[in-house]
XYZ file of C-alpha atoms in Angstrom:
111
model
C -3.155 -10.362 0.496
C -0.758 -12.656 -1.593
C 2.825 -11.506 -2.176
C 5.235 -11.802 -4.451
C 7.323 -15.004 -4.216
C 10.446 -14.665 -2.506
C 13.872 -15.989 -2.699
C 16.186 -17.520 0.593
C 18.770 -14.159 -0.662
C 16.587 -11.047 -0.290
C 14.873 -11.895 3.706
C 16.531 -8.324 4.742
C 15.747 -8.196 8.302
C 14.127 -4.957 7.039
C 11.725 -7.000 4.235
C 10.690 -10.028 7.501
C 9.872 -6.424 9.583
C 7.536 -4.935 7.164
C 6.142 -8.763 6.729
C 5.419 -9.080 10.268
C 4.323 -5.392 11.064
C 1.741 -5.436 8.327
C 0.802 -8.673 10.079
C 0.177 -7.231 13.239
C -1.893 -4.429 11.946
C -3.636 -6.340 9.602
C -4.845 -9.256 12.034
C -2.973 -9.078 15.453
C -0.005 -9.739 17.162
C -1.301 -12.090 18.079
C -1.036 -13.574 14.127
C 2.212 -13.353 14.160
C 4.113 -16.507 14.203
C 6.286 -18.651 12.223
C 4.079 -20.070 9.384
C 2.196 -17.066 8.680
C 4.768 -14.847 8.449
C 6.323 -16.923 5.871
C 2.870 -17.025 4.358
C 3.199 -13.943 3.523
C 7.121 -13.135 2.273
C 6.114 -16.092 0.690
C 8.779 -18.836 1.393
C 8.726 -21.087 3.103
C 7.788 -21.098 7.583
C 11.950 -22.529 8.037
C 13.445 -19.875 5.615
C 12.450 -16.897 7.321
C 13.477 -19.101 11.259
C 16.815 -19.920 10.080
C 17.329 -16.641 8.231
C 16.638 -14.139 11.750
C 18.916 -17.228 13.993
C 21.732 -16.788 10.969
C 21.216 -12.793 12.628
C 20.416 -13.437 15.901
C 17.671 -11.762 16.705
C 13.973 -13.322 18.228
C 11.165 -12.121 15.670
C 10.070 -9.895 17.870
C 13.143 -7.992 18.193
C 13.704 -8.007 14.848
C 10.058 -5.494 14.453
C 11.155 -3.586 16.719
C 14.466 -2.788 15.516
C 13.278 -1.513 12.592
C 11.026 0.298 13.906
C 13.720 2.674 16.396
C 15.370 2.953 13.662
C 12.510 5.051 11.556
C 12.301 6.962 15.034
C 14.129 10.318 13.362
C 18.090 11.407 15.386
C 18.052 14.162 17.636
C 20.153 16.876 16.906
C 23.669 17.346 18.776
C 22.272 20.648 20.928
C 19.317 19.437 22.321
C 17.760 20.525 25.570
C 16.951 17.126 28.137
C 13.729 17.669 28.395
C 13.104 18.443 23.899
C 15.117 15.590 24.395
C 12.480 13.490 26.279
C 9.804 14.896 24.249
C 10.829 14.472 21.283
C 11.292 10.167 22.530
C 7.378 10.167 23.958
C 6.391 11.897 20.965
C 8.043 9.435 17.973
C 6.480 6.205 20.836
C 3.265 7.939 21.226
C 3.447 8.063 17.158
C 4.640 4.165 16.959
C 1.360 3.216 19.030
C -0.918 5.103 17.428
C 0.584 3.323 13.615
C 0.635 0.379 15.384
C -1.169 -0.338 18.648
C -0.389 -4.033 18.234
C 3.500 -4.144 19.078
C 1.235 -2.883 22.944
C 0.185 -5.928 22.465
C 2.500 -7.783 20.803
C 5.896 -6.821 24.082
C 3.507 -7.778 26.805
C 5.050 -6.120 29.259
C 8.713 -6.410 28.071
C 11.428 -2.392 27.001
C 10.604 -0.845 24.680
C 13.690 1.038 24.107
């Protein structure tokens, strides 16, 4: 599905991460590269590469930072047991929603 072309100024980390997630979800983690991401965003692959270099963030880190931001905040009075259950439940829900993330991490840390 073609996406509208984005100007370089509109390439925020969230925009890049959401496009990367669409690719991972529809084609798998191995399909994610700068050329494919540039095509999804309607820009040259080097535009995406330079934008991530400006932020000093690797591509997989950009996606994970975006996803971690979607995890609900814990109440300050949560017990350790409730907090642990909430975090693991949120991680489980992320993996179920985006199973390609498991292949993308390739044994790296999650949180």
